[in-house]
PDB file of N, CA and C in Angstrom:
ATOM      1  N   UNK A 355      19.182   2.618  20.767  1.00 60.00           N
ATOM      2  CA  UNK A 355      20.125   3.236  19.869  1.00 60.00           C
ATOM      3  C   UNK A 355      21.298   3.725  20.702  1.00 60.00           C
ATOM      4  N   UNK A 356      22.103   3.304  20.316  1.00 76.00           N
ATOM      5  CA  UNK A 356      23.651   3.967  21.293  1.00 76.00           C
ATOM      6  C   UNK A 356      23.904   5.090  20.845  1.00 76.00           C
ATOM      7  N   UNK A 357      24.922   5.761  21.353  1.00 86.00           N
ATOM      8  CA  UNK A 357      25.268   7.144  21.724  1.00 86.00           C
ATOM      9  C   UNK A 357      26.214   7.388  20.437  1.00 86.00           C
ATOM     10  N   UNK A 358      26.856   6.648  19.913  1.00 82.00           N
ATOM     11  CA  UNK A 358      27.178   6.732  18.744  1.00 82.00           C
ATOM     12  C   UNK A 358      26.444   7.015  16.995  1.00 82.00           C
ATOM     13  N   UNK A 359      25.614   6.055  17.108  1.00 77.00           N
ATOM     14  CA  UNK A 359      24.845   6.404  16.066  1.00 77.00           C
ATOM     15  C   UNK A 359      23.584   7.372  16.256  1.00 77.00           C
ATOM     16  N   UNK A 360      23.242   7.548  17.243  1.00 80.00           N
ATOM     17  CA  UNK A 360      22.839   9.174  17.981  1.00 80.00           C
ATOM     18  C   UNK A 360      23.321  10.185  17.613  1.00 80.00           C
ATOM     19  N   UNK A 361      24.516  10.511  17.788  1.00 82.00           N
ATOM     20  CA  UNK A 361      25.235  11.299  17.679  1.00 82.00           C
ATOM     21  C   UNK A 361      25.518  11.536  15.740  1.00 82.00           C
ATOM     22  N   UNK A 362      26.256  10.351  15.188  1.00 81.00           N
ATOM     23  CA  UNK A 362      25.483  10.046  13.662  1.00 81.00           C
ATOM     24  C   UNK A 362      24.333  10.737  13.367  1.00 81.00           C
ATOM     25  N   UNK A 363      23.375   9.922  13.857  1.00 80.00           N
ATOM     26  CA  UNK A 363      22.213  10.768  13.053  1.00 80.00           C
ATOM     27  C   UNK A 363      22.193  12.557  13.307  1.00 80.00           C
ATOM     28  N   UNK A 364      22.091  13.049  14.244  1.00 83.00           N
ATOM     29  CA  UNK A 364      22.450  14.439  14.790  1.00 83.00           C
ATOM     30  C   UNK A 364      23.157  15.370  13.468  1.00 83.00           C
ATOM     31  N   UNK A 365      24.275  14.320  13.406  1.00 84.00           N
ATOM     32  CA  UNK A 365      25.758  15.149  12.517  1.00 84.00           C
ATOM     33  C   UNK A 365      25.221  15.492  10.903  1.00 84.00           C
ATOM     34  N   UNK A 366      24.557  13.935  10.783  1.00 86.00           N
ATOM     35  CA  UNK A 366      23.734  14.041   9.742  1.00 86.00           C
ATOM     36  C   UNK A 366      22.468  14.959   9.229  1.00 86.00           C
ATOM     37  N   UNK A 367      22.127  14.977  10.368  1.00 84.00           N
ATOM     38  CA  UNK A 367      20.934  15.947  10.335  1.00 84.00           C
ATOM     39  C   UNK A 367      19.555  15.573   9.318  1.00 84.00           C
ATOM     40  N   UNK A 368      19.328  14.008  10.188  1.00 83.00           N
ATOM     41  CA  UNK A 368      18.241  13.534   8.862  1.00 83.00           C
ATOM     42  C   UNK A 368      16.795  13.812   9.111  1.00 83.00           C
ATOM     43  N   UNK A 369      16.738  14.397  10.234  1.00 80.00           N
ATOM     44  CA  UNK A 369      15.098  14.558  10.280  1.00 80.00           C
ATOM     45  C   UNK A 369      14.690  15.930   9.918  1.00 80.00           C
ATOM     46  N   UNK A 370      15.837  16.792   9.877  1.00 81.00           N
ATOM     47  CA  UNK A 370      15.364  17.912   8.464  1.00 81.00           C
ATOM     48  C   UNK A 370      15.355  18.034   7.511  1.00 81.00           C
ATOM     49  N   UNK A 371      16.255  16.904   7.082  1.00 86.00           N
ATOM     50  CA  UNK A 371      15.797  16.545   5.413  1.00 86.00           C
ATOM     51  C   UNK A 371      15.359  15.720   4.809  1.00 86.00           C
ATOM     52  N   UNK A 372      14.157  15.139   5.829  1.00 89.00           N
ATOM     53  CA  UNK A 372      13.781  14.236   5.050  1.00 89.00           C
ATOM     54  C   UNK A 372      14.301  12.567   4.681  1.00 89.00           C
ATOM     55  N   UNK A 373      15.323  12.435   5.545  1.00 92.00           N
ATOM     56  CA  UNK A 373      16.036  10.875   4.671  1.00 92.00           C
ATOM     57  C   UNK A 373      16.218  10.497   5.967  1.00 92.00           C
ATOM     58  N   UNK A 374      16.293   8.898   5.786  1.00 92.00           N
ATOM     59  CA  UNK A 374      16.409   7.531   6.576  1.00 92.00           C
ATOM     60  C   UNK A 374      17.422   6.813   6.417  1.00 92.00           C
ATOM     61  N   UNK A 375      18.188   6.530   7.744  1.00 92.00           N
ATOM     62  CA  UNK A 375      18.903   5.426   7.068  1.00 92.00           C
ATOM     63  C   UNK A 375      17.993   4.065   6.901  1.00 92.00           C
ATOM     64  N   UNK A 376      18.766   2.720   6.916  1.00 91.00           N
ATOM     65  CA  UNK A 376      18.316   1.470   6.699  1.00 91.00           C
ATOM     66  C   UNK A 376      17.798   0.710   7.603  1.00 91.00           C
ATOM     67  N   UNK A 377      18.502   1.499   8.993  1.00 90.00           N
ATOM     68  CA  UNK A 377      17.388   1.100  10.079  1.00 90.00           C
ATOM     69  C   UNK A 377      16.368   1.602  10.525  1.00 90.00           C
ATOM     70  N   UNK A 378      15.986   2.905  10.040  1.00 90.00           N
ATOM     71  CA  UNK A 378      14.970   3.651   9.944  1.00 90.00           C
ATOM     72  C   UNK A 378      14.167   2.949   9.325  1.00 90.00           C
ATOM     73  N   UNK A 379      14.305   2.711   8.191  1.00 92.00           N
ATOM     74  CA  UNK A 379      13.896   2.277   7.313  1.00 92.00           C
ATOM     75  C   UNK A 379      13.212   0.546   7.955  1.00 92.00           C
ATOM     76  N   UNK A 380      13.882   0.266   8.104  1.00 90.00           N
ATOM     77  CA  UNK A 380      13.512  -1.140   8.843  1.00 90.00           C
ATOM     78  C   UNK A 380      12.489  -1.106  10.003  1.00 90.00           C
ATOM     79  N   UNK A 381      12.546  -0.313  10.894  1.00 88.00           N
ATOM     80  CA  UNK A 381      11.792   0.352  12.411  1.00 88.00           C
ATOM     81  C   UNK A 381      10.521   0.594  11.646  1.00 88.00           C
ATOM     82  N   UNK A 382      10.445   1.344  10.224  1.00 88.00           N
ATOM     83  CA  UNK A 382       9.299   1.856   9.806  1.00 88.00           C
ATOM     84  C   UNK A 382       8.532   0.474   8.966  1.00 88.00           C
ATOM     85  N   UNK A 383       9.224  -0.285   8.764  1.00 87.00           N
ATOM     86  CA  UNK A 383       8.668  -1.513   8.092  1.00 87.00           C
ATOM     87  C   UNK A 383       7.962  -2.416   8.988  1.00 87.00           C
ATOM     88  N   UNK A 384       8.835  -2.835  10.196  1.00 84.00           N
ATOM     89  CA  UNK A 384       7.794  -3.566  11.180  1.00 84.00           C
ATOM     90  C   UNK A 384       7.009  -2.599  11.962  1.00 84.00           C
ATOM     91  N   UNK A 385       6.538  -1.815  11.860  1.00 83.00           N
ATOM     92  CA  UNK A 385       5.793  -0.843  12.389  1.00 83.00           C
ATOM     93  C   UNK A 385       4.242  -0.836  11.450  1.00 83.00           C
ATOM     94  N   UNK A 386       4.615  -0.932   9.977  1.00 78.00           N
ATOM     95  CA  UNK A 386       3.739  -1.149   8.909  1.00 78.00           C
ATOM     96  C   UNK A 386       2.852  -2.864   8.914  1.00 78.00           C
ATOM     97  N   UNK A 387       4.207  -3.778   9.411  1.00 67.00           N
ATOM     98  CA  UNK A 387       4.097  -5.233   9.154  1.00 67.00           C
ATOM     99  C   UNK A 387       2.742  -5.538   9.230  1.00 67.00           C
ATOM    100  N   UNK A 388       1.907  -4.811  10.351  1.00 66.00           N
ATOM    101  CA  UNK A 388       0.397  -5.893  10.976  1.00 66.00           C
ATOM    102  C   UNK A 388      -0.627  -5.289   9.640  1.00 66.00           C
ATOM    103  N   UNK A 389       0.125  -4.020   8.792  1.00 62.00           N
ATOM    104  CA  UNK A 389      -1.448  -3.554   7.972  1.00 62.00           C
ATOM    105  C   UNK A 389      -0.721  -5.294   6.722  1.00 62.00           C
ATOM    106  N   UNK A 390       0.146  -4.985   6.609  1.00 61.00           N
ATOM    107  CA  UNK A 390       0.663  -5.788   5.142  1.00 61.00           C
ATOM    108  C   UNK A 390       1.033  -6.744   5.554  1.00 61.00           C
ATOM    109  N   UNK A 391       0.806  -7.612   6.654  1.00 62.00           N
ATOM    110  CA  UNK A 391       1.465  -9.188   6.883  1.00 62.00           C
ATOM    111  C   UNK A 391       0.560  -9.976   6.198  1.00 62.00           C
ATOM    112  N   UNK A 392      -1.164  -9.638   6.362  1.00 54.00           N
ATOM    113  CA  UNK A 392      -2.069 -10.440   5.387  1.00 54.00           C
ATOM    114  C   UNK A 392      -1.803 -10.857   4.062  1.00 54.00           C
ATOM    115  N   UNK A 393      -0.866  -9.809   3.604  1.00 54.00           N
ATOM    116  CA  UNK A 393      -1.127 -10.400   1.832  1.00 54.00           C
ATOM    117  C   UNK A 393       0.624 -11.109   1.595  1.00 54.00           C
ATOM    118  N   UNK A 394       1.264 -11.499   3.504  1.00 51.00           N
ATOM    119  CA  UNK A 394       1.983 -12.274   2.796  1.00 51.00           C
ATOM    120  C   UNK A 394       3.216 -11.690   2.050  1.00 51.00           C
ATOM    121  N   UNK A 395       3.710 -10.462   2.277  1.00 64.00           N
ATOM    122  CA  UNK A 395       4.417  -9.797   2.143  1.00 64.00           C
ATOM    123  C   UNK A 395       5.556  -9.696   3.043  1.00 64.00           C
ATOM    124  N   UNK A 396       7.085 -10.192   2.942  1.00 81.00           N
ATOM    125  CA  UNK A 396       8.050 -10.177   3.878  1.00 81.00           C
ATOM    126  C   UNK A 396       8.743  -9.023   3.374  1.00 81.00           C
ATOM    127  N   UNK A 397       8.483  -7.308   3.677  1.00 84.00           N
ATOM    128  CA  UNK A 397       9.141  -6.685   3.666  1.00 84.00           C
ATOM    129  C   UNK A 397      10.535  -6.294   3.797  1.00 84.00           C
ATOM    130  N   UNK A 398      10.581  -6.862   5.094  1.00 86.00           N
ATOM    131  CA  UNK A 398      12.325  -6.215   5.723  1.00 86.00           C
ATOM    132  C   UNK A 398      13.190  -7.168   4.927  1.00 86.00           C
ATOM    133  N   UNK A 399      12.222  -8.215   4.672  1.00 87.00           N
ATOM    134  CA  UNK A 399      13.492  -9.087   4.172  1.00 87.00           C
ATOM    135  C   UNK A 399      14.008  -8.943   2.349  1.00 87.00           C
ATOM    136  N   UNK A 400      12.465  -7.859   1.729  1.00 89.00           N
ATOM    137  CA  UNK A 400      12.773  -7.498   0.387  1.00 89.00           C
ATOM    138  C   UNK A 400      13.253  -6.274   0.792  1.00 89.00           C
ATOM    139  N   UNK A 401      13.667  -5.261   1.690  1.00 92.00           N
ATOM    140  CA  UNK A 401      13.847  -4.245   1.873  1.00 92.00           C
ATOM    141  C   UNK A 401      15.738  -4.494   2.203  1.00 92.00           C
ATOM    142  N   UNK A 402      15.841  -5.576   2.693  1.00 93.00           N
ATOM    143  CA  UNK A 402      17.197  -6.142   3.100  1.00 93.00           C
ATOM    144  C   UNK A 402      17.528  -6.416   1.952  1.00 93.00           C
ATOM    145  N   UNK A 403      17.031  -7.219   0.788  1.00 93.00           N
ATOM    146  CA  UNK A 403      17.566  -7.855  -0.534  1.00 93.00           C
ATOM    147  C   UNK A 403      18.222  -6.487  -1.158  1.00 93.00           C
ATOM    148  N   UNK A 404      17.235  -5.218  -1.376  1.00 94.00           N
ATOM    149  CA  UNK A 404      17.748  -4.370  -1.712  1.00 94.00           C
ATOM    150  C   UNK A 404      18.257  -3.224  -1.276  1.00 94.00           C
ATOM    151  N   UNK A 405      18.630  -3.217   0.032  1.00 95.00           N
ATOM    152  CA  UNK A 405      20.074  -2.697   0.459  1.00 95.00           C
ATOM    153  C   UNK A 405      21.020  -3.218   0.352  1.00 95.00           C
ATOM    154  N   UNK A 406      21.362  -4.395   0.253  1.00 95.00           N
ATOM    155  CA  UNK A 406      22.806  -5.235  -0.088  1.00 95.00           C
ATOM    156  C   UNK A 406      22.857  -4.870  -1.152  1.00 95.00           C
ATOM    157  N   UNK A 407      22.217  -5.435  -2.138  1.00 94.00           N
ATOM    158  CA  UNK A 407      22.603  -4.892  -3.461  1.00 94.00           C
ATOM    159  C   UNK A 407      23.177  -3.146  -3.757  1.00 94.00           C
ATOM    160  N   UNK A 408      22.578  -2.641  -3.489  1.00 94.00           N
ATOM    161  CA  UNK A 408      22.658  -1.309  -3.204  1.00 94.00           C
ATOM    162  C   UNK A 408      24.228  -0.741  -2.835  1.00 94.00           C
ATOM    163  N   UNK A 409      24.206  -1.592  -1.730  1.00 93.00           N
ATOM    164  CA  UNK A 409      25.770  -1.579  -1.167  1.00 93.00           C
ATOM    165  C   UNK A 409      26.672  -2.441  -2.047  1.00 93.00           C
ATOM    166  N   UNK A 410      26.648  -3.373  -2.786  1.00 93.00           N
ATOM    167  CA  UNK A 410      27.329  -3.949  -3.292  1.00 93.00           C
ATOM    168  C   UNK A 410      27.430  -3.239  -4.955  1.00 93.00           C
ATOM    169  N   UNK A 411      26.511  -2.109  -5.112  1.00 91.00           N
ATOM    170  CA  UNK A 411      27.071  -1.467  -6.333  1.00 91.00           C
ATOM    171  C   UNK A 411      26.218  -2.448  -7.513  1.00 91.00           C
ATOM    172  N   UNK A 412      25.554  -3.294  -6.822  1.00 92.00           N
ATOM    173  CA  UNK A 412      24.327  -3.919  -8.295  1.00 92.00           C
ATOM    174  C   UNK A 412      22.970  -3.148  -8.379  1.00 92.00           C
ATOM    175  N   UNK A 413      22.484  -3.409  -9.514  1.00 91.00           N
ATOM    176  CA  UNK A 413      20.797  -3.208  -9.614  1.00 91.00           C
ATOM    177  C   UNK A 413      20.257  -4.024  -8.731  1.00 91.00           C
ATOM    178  N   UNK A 414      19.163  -3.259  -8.208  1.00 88.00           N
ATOM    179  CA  UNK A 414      17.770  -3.709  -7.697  1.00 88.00           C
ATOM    180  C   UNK A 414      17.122  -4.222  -8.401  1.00 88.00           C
ATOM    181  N   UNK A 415      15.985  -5.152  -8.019  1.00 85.00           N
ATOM    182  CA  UNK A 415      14.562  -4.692  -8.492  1.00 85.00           C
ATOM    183  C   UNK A 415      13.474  -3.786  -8.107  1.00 85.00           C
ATOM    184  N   UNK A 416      13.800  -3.287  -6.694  1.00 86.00           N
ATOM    185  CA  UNK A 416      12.720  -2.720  -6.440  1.00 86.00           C
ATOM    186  C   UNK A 416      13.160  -1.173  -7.301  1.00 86.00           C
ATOM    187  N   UNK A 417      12.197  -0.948  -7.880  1.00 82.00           N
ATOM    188  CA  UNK A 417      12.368   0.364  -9.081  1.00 82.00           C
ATOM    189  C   UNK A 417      11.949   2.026  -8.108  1.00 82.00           C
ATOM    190  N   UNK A 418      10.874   1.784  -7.222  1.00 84.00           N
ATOM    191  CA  UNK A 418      10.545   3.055  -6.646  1.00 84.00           C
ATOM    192  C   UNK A 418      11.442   3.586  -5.386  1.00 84.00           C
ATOM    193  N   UNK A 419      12.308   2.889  -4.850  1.00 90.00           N
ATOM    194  CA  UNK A 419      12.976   2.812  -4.076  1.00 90.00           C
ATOM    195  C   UNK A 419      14.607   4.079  -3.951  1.00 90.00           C
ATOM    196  N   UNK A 420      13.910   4.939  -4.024  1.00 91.00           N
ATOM    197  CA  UNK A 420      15.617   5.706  -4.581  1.00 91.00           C
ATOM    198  C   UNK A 420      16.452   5.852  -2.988  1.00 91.00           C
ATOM    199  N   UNK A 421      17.392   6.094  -3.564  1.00 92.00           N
ATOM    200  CA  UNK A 421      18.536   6.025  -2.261  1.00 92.00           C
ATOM    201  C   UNK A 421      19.478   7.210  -2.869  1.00 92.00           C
ATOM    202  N   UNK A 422      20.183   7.750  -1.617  1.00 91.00           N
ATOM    203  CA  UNK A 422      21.439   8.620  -1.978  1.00 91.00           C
ATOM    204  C   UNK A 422      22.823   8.660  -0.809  1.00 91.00           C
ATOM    205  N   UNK A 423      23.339   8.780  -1.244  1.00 90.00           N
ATOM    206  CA  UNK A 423      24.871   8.306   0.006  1.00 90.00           C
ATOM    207  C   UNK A 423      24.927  10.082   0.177  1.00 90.00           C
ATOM    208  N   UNK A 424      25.207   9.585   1.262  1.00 85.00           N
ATOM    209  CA  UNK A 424      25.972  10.904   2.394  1.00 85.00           C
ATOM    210  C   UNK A 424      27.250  11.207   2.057  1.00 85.00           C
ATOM    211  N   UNK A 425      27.552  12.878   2.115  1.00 85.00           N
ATOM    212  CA  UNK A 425      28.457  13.189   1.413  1.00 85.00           C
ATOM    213  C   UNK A 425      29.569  13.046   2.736  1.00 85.00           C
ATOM    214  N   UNK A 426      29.475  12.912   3.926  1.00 83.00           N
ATOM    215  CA  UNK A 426      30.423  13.291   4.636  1.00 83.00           C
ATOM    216  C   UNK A 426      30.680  11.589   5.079  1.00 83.00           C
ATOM    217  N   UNK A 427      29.264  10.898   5.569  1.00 83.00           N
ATOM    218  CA  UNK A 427      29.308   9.338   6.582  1.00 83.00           C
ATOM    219  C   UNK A 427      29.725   8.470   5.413  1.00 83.00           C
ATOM    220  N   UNK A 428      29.324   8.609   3.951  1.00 86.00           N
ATOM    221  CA  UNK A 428      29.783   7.258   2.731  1.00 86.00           C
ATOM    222  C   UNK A 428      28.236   6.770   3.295  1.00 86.00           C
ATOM    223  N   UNK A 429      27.117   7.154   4.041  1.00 90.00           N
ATOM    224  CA  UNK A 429      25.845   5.961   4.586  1.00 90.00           C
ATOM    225  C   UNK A 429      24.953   5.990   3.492  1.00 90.00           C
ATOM    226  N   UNK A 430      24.710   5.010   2.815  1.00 93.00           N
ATOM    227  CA  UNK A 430      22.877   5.116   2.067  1.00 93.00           C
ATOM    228  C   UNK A 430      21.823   5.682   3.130  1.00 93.00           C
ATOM    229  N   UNK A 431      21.327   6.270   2.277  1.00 93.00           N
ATOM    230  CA  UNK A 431      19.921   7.089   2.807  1.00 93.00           C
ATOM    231  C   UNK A 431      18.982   7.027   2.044  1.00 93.00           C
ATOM    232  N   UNK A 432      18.020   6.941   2.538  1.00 95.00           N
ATOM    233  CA  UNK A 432      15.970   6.964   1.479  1.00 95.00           C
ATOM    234  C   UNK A 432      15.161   7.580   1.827  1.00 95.00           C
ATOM    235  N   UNK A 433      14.845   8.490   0.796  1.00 95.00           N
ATOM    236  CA  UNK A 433      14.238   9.824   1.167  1.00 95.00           C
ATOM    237  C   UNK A 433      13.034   9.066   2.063  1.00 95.00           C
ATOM    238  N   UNK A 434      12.568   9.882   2.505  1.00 94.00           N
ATOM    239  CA  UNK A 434      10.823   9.588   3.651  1.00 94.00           C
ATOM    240  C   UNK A 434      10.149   9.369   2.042  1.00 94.00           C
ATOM    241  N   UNK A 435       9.733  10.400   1.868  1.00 94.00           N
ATOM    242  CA  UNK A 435       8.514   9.999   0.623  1.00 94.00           C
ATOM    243  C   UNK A 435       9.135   8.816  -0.135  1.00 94.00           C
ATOM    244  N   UNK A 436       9.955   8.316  -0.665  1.00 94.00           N
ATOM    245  CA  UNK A 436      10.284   7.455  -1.482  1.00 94.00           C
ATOM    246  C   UNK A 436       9.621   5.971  -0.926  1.00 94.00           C
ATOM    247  N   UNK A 437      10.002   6.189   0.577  1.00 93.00           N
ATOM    248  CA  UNK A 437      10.170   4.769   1.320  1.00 93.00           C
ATOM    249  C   UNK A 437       8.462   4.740   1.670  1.00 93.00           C
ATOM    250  N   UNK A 438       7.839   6.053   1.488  1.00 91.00           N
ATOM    251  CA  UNK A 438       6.300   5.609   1.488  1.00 91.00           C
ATOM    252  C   UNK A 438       5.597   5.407   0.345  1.00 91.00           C
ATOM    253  N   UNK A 439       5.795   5.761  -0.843  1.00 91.00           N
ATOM    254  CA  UNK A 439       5.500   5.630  -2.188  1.00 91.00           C
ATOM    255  C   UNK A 439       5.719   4.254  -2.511  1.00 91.00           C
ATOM    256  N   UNK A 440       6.895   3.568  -1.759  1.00 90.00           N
ATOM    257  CA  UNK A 440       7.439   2.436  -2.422  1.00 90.00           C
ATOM    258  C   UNK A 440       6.452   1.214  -1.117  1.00 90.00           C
ATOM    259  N   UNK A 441       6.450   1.595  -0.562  1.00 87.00           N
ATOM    260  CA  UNK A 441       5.752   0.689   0.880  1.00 87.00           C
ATOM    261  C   UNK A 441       3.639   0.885   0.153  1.00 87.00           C
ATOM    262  N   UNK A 442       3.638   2.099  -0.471  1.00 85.00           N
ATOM    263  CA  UNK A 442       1.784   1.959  -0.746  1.00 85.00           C
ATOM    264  C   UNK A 442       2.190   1.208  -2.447  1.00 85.00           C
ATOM    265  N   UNK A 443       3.030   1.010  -2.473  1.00 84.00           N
ATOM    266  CA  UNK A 443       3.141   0.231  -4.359  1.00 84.00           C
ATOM    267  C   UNK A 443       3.411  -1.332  -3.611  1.00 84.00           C
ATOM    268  N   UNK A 444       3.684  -1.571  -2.520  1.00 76.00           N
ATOM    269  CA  UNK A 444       4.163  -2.987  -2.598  1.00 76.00           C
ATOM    270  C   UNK A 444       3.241  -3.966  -1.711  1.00 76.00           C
ATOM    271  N   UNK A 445       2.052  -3.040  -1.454  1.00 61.00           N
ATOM    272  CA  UNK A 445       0.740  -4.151  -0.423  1.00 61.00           C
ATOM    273  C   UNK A 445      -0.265  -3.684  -1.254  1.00 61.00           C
TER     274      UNK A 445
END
C-alpha cells in the first residue's frame, strides 16, 4: 500500500468506523477464497461487477451489499458487517 492511500485511509478514519473501501474489500475476499472456491464461486469478480455498477450510478444485483460514499474523498465504502452478512449469504 503506498503512502498515499495510507495516508487516505488515516484521513478517513475507517477502522473506527467500521467501513472498507473496495480494496479492502477485495484483500478480504481472497483471504475467504480457499473456504468458498469449492462451490465455484468467483467472488472478486461478482464483488467487481458490483462496484462498477455502483460507481456508474446503476442497480446491482447483489441486494445485501450496502455501500455509502465519503463525505470528504467522493470514495464508496462497505460497512464490515454488511460485507460479512453478504459473503455468509453468497457460499
Amino acid at each position: 500500500m503506498g503512502v498515499r492511500s495510507q495516508l487516505k485511509r488515516e484521513l478517513m478514519n475507517l477502522d473506527a468506523t467500521g467501513l472498507m473501501t473496495a480494496d479492502d474489500v477485495r484483500m478480504h475476499l481472497m483471504q475467504s477464497k480457499e473456504r468458498v472456491q469449492q462451490k465455484g464461486v468467483n467472488l472478486v469478480a461478482r464483488f467487481n461487477a458490483h462496484h462498477n455498477k455502483v460507481l456508474a450510478g446503476l442497480p446491482s444485483h447483489e441486494k445485501g451489499l450496502e455501500h455509502q460514499q465519503h463525505k470528504l474523498f467522493k470514495e464508496v465504502l462497505y460497512p464490515r458487517t454488511a460485507v460479512q452478512i453478504w459473503l455468509s449469504k453468497v457460499h
